[in-house]
CSV table of C-alpha atoms and ligand atoms in Angstrom, one decimal:
chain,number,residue,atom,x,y,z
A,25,UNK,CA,5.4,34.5,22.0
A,26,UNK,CA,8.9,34.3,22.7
A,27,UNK,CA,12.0,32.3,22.1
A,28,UNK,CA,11.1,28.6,23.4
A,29,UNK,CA,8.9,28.1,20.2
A,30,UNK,CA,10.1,25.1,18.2
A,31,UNK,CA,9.5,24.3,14.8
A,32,UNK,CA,7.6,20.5,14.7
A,33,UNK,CA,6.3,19.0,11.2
A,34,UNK,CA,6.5,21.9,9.1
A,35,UNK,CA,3.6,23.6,11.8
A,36,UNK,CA,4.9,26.4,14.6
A,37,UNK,CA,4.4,25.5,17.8
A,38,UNK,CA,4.9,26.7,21.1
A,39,UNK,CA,5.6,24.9,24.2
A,40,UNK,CA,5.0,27.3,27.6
A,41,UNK,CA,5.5,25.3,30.4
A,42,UNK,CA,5.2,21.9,29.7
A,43,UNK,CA,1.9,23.0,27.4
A,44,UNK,CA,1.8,22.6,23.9
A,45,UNK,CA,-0.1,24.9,21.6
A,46,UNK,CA,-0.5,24.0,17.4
A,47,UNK,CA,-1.5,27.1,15.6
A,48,UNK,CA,-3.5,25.7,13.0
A,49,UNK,CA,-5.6,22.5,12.9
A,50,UNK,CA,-4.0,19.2,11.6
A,51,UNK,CA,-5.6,16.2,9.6
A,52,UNK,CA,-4.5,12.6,8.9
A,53,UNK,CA,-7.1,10.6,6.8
A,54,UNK,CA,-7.2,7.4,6.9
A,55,UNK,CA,-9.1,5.4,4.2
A,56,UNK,CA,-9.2,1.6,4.8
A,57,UNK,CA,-8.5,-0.2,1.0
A,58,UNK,CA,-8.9,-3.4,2.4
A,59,UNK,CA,-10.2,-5.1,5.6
A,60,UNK,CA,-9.8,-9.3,5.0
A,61,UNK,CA,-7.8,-12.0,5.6
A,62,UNK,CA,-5.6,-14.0,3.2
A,63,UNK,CA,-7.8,-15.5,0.9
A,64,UNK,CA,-10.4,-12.5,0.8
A,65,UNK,CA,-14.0,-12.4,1.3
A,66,UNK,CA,-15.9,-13.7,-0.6
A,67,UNK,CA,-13.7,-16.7,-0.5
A,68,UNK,CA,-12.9,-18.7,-3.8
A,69,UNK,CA,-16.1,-22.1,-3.8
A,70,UNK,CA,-17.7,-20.5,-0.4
A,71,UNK,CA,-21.3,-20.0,-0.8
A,72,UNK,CA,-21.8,-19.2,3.2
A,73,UNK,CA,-24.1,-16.0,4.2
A,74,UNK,CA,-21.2,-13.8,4.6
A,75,UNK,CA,-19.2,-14.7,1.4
A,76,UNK,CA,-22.5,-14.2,-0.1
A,77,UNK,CA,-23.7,-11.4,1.5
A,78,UNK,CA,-25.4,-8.6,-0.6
A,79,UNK,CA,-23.6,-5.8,2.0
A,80,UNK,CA,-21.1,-4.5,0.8
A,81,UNK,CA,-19.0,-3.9,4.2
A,82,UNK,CA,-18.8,-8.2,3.7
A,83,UNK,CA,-16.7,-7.9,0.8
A,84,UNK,CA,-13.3,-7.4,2.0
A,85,UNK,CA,-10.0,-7.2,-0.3
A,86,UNK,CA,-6.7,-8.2,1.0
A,87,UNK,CA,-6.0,-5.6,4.1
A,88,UNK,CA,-3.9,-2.4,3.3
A,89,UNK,CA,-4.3,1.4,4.5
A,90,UNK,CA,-4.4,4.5,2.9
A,91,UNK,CA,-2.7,7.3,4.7
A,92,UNK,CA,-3.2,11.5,4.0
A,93,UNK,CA,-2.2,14.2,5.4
A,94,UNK,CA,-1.2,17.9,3.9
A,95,UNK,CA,1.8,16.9,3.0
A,96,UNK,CA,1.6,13.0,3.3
A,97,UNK,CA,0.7,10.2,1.0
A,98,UNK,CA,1.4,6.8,1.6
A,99,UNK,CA,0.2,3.4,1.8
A,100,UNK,CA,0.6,0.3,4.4
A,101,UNK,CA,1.3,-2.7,2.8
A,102,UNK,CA,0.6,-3.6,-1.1
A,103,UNK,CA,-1.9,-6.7,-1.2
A,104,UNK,CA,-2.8,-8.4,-4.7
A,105,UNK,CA,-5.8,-6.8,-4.8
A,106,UNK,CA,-3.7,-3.2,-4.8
A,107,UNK,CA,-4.5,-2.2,-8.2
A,108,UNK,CA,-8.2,-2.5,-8.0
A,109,UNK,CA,-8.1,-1.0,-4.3
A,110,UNK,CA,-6.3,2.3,-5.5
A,111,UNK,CA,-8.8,2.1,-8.6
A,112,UNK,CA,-12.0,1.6,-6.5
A,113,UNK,CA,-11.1,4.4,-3.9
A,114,UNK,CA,-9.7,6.5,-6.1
A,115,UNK,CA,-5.8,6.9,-4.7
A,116,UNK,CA,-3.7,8.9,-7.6
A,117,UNK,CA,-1.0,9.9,-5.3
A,118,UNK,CA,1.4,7.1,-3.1
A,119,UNK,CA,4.8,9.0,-2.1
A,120,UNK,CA,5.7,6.2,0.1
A,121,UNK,CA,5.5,2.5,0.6
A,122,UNK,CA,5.4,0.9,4.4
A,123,UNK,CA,5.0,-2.6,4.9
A,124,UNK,CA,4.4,-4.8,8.1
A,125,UNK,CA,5.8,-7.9,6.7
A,126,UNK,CA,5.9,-10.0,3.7
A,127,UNK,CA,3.3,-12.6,3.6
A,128,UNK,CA,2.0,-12.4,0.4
A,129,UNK,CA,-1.5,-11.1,1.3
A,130,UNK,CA,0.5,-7.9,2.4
A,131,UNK,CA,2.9,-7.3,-0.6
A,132,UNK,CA,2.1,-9.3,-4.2
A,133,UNK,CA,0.4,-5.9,-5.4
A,134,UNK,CA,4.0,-4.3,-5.2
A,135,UNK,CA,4.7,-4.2,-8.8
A,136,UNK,CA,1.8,-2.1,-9.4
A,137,UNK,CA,3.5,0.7,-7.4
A,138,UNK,CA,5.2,1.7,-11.0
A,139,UNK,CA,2.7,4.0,-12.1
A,140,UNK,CA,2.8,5.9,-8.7
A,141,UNK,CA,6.8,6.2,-9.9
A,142,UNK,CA,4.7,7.7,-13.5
A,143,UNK,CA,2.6,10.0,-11.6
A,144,UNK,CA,5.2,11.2,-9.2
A,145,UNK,CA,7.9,11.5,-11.3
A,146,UNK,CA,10.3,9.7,-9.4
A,147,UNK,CA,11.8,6.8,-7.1
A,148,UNK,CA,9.8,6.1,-4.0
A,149,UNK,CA,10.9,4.8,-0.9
A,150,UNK,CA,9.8,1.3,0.2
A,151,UNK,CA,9.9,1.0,4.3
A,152,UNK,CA,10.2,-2.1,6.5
A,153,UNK,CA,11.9,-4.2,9.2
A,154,UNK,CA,15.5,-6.1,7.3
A,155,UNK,CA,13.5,-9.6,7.6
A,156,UNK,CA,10.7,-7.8,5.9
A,157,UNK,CA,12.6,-5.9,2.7
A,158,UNK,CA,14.7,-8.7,2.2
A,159,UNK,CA,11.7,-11.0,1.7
A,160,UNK,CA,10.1,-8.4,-0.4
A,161,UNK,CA,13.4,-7.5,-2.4
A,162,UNK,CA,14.2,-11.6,-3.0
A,163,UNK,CA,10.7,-11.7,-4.2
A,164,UNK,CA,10.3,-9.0,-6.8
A,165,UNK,CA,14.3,-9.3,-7.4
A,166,UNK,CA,13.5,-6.6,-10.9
A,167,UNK,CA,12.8,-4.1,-8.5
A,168,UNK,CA,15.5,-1.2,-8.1
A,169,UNK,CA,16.4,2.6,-8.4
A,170,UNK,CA,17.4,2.9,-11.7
A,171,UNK,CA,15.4,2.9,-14.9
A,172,UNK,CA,16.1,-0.6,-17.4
A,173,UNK,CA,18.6,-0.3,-19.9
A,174,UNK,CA,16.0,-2.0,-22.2
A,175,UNK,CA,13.4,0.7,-21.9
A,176,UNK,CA,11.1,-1.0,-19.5
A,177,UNK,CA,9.4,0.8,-17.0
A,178,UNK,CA,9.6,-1.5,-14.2
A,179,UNK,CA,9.3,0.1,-10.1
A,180,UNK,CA,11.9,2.8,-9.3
A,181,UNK,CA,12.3,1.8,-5.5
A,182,UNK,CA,14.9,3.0,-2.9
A,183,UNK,CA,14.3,-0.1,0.4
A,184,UNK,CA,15.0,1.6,3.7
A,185,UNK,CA,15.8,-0.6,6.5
A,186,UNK,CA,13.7,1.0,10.0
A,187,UNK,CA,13.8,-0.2,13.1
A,188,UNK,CA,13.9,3.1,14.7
A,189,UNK,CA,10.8,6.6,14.3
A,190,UNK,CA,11.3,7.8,10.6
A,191,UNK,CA,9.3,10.5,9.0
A,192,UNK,CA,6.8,10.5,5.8
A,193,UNK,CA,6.3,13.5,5.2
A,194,UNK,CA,4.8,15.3,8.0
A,195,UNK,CA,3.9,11.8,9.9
A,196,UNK,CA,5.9,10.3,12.5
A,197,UNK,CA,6.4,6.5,12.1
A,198,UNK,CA,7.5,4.4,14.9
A,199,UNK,CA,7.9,0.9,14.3
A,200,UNK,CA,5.9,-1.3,16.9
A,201,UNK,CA,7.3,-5.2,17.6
A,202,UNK,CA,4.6,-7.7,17.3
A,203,UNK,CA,4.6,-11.4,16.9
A,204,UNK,CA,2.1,-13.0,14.4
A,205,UNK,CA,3.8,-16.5,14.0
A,206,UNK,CA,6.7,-14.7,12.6
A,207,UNK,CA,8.2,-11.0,13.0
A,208,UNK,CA,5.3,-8.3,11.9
A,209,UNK,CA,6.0,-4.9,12.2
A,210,UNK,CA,3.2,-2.2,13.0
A,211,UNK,CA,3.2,0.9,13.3
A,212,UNK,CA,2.5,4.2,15.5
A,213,UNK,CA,1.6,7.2,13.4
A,214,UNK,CA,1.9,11.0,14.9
A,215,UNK,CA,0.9,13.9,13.2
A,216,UNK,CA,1.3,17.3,15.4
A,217,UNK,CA,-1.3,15.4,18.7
A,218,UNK,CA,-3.2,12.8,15.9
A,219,UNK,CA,-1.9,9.4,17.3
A,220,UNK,CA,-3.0,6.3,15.4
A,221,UNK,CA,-1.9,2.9,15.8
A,222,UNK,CA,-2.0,-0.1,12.9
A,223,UNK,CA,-1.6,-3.5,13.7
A,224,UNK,CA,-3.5,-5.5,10.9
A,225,UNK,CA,-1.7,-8.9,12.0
A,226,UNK,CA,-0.8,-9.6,15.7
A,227,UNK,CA,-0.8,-13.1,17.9
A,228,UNK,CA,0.9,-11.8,20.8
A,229,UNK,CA,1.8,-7.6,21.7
A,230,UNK,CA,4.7,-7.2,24.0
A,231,UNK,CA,3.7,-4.8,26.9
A,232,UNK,CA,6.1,-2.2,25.7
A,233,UNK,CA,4.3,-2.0,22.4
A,234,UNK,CA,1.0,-1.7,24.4
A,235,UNK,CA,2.3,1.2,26.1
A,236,UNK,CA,3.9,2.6,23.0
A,237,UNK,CA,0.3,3.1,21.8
A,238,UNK,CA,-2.0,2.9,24.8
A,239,UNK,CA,-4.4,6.0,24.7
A,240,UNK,CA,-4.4,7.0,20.6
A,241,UNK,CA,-6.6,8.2,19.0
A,242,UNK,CA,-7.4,5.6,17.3
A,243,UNK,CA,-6.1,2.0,17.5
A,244,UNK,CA,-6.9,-0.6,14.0
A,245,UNK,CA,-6.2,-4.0,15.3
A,246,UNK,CA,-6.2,-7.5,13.8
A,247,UNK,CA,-9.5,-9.8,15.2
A,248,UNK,CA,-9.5,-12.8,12.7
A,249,UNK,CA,-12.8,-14.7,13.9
A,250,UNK,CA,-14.5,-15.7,17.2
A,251,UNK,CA,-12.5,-18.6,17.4
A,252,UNK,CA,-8.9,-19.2,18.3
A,253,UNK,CA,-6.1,-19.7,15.3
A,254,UNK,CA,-2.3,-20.4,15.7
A,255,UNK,CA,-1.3,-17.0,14.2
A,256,UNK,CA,-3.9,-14.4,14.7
A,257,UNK,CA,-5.8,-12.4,18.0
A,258,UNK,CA,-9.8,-13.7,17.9
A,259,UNK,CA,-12.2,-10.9,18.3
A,260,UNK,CA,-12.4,-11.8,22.2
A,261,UNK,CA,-9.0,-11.2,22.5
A,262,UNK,CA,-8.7,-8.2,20.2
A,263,UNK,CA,-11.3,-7.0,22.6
A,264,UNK,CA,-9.0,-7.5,25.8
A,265,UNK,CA,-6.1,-5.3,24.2
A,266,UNK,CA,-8.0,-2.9,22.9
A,267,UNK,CA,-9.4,-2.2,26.5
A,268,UNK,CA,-5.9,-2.0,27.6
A,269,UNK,CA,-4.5,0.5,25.1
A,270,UNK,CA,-7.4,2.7,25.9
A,271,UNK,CA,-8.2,4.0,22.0
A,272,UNK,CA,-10.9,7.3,21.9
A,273,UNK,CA,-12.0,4.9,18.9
A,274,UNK,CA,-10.8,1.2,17.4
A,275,UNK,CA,-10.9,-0.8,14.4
A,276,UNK,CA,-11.4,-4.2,13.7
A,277,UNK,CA,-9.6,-5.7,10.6
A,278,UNK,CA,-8.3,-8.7,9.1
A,279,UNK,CA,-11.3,-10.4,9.0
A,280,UNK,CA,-12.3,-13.6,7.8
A,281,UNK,CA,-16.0,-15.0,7.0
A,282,UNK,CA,-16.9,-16.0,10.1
A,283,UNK,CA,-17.5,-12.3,11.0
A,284,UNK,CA,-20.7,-11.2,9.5
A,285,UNK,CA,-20.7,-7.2,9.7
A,286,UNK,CA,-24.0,-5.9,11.3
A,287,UNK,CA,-23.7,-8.8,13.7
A,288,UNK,CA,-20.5,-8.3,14.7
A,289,UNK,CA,-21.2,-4.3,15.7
A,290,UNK,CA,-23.9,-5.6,17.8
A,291,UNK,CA,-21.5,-7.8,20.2
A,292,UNK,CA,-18.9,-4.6,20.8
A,293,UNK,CA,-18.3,-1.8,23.0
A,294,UNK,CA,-19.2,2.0,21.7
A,295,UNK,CA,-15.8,2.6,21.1
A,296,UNK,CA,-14.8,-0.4,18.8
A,297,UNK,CA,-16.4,-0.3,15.5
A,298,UNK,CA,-15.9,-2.8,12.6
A,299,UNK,CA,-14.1,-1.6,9.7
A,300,UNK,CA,-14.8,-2.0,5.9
A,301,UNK,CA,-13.7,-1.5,2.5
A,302,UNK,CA,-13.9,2.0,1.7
A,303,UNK,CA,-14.4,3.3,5.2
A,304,UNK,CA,-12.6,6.5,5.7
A,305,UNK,CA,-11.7,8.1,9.0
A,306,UNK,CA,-10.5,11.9,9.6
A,307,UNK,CA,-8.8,12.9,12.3
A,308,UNK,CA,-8.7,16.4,13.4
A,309,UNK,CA,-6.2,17.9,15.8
A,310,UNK,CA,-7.2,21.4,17.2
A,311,UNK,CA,-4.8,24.1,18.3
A,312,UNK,CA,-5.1,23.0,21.7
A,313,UNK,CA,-4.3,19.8,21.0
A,314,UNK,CA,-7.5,18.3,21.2
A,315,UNK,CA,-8.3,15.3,18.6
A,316,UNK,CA,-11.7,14.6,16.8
A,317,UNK,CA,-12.6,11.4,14.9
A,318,UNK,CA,-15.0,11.2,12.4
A,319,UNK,CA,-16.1,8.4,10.0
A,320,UNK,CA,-16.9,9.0,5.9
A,321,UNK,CA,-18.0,7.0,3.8
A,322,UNK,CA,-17.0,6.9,-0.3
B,429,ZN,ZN1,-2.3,-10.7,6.7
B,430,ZN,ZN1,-17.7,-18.0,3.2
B,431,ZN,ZN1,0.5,-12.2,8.0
């Protein structure tokens, strides 16, 4: 091929007239570590059918996404239950920390982030809106870049500020404005033609975020419950964006215990599937920049 051929994450590719042709195929796997609301199901005193459910796809830890690619490793938020997530699903390898914002259901795992520091051998970045890190950073105010002068091996983090498309690794990562009764920040993730968008928390999208991911691959959306709530999308609403963004497949997450799994599938479309704890998806970009989807379990 000749000289228009541009070099795009770390993979040669060739652009001949307006075409775009990958010459190998590209994965991104995503592996859901948690799928509930705030308080987590089973909920703390409720003995309802879901909190006591004996499926395990009712059992949902505090929402967070594992994200893999050749050359990536990160997570997407840091809930308390993030050391027995990683444990359960066996994540040994976190490069990177994004988060969406900081209610605590979304970052007060951080500290366990130090032995990802052990196993890496270094200082990993921590990404977010300002509102977001400076929550975080007040929070866990221990937390910097250098090791203790006492010897104590607390988290070795460098906080980058994004409001614009940064790169982990070989993923793209746009930031994508959403309200959820205060600023939450999603996020569209390219990988060569793999397009996936996150939005575990979301009351209202703008239209320019809708367009920012309409037609992904896949689309993981927050649908707290059947009924309407002051900060979240209910499942009926979820529903309504999701057919406007257009997703080849969609996700819904955040739940709460309302939302009984195998009931739940059966009110959907084909294309919107519940997600769980444990649930892995692989996306598969081919050379001619078609995308397949395909669900594992652990
Ligand atoms: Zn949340
Ligand atoms: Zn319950
Ligand atoms: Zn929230």
């Amino acid at each position: 091929m000749q000289s228009d051929s541009v070099r795009v994450c770390d993979d040669w590719v060739w652009r001949t007239r307006g075409v775009v042709v990958y010459l190998r195929t590209m994965f991104m796997e995503l592996t859901f570590l948690g799928t509930g609301t705030s308080v987590g199901i089973p909920m703390i005193g409720c003995h309802c059918p879901v909190c006591s459910s004996g499926d395990p796809r009712n059992t949902r830890r505090r929402t967070s996404l594992y994200v893999r690619t050749d050359t990536a490793a990160f997570v997407i938020d840091t809930p308390p239950d993030f050391r027995q997530q990683v444990l359960d699903f066996g994540v040994e390898r976190v490069d990177a920390v994004v988060f969406t914002h900081a209610h605590a259901d979304h970052i007060f795992g951080f500290d366990d982030i130090r032995r990802f520091n052990t196993l890496k051998g270094g200082v990993i970045p921590a990404y977010g809106d300002s509102e977001t890190l400076g929550d975080v950073q007040r929070v866990f105010n221990y937390i910097g870049n250098k090791p203790s002068a006492h010897g104590l091996y607390r988290p070795l983090v460098d906080f980058i500020e994004v409001a614009e498309p940064f790169q982990v690794g070989d993923v793209r990562l746009t930031p994508l404005d959403v309200q959820h009764g205060r600023k939450m920040t999603g996020y569209l993730m390219e990988h060569g033609p793999i397009k996936v968008g996150y939005v575990p928390d979301c009351l209202t999208m703008p239209a320019a975020t809708v367009a920012q991911v309409k037609g992904a691959d896949v689309m993981v959306l927050d649908a707290l419950r059947y009924r309407p709530h002051p900060s979240h999308i209910c499942v009926e609403e979820s529903l309504a964006l999701l057919a406007k963004i257009g997703a080849k497949a969609s996700y819904l997450i955040h739940l709460c215990h309302d939302l009984e799994h195998a009931e739940l599938e059966t009110r959907l479309p084909p294309d919107v599937r519940v997600s769980y704890d444990g649930l892995r998806v692989r996306l598969a970009g081919a050379g001619d920049g078609k995308v397949t989807v395909e669900e594992t379990t652990l």
